[in-house]
Coordinates of C-alpha atoms in Angstrom, one line a residue:
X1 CA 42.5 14.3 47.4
X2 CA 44.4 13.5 51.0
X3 CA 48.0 12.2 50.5
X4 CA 49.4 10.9 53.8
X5 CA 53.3 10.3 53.9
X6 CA 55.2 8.1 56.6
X7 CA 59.4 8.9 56.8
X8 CA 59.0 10.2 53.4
X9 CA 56.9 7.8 51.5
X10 CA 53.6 7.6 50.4
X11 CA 51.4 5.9 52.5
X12 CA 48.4 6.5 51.2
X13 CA 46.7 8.7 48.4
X14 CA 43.4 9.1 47.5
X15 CA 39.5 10.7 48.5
X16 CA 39.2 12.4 52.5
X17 CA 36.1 10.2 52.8
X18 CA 37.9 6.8 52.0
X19 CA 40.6 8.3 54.7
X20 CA 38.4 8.8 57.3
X21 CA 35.9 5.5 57.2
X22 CA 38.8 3.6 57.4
X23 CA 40.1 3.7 61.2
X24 CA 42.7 1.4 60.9
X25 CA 44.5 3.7 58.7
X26 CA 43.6 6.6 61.0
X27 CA 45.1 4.9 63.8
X28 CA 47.8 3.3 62.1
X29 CA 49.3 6.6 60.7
X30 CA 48.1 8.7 64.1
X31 CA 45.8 10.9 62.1
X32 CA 43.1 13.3 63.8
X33 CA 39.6 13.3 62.2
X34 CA 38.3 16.7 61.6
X35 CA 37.0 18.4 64.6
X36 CA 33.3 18.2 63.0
X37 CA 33.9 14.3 62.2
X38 CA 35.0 14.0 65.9
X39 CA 31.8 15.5 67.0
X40 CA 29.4 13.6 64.7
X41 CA 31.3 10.0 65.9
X42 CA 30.8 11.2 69.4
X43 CA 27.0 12.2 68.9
X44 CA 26.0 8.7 66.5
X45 CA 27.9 6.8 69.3
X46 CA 26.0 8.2 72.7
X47 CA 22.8 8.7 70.9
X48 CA 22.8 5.7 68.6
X49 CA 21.5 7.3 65.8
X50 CA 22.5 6.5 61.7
X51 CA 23.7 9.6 60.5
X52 CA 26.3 10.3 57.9
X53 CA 29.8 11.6 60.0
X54 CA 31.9 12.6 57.0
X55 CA 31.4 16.1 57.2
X56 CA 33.7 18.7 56.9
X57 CA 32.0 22.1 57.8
X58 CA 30.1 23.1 60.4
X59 CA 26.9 24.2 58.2
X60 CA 26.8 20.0 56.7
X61 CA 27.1 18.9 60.3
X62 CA 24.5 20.8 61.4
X63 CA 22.5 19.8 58.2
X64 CA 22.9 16.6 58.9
X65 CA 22.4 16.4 62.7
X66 CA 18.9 18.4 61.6
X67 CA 17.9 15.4 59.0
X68 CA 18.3 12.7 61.4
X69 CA 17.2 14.8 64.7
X70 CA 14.8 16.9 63.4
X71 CA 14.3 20.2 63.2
X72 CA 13.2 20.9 66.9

């Protein structure tokens, strides 16, 4: 559960993956993705791959990043 306050009142409440798929809020609010979100935007964007950016740990990055590059 994320709750995100703006001068004192709630501005949204609910789920970390809702939070982060939805960039108008992001912006909106001037909120920062998580450093391995960040990364995974960066790497679907340049390599123009489908993979699934909502992870928060490096080890399900790297999982991930392994399932849709491979496991050179």
């Amino acid at each position: 559960r994320v709750i995100v306050l703006n001068k004192g009142m709630i501005a949204y409440d609910g789920d970390k993956d809702t939070l982060f798929s939805n960039q108008d809020l992001m912006e909106k609010y001037s909120l920062d993705y998580p450093n391995t979100v960040t990364m995974l935007l960066e790497i679907k964007k340049k390599l123009n791959v489908e993979l699934n950016e909502l992870q928060y740990n490096v080890m399900d990055a790297y999982t991930e990043l392994k399932k849709v590059l491979g496991d050179e």
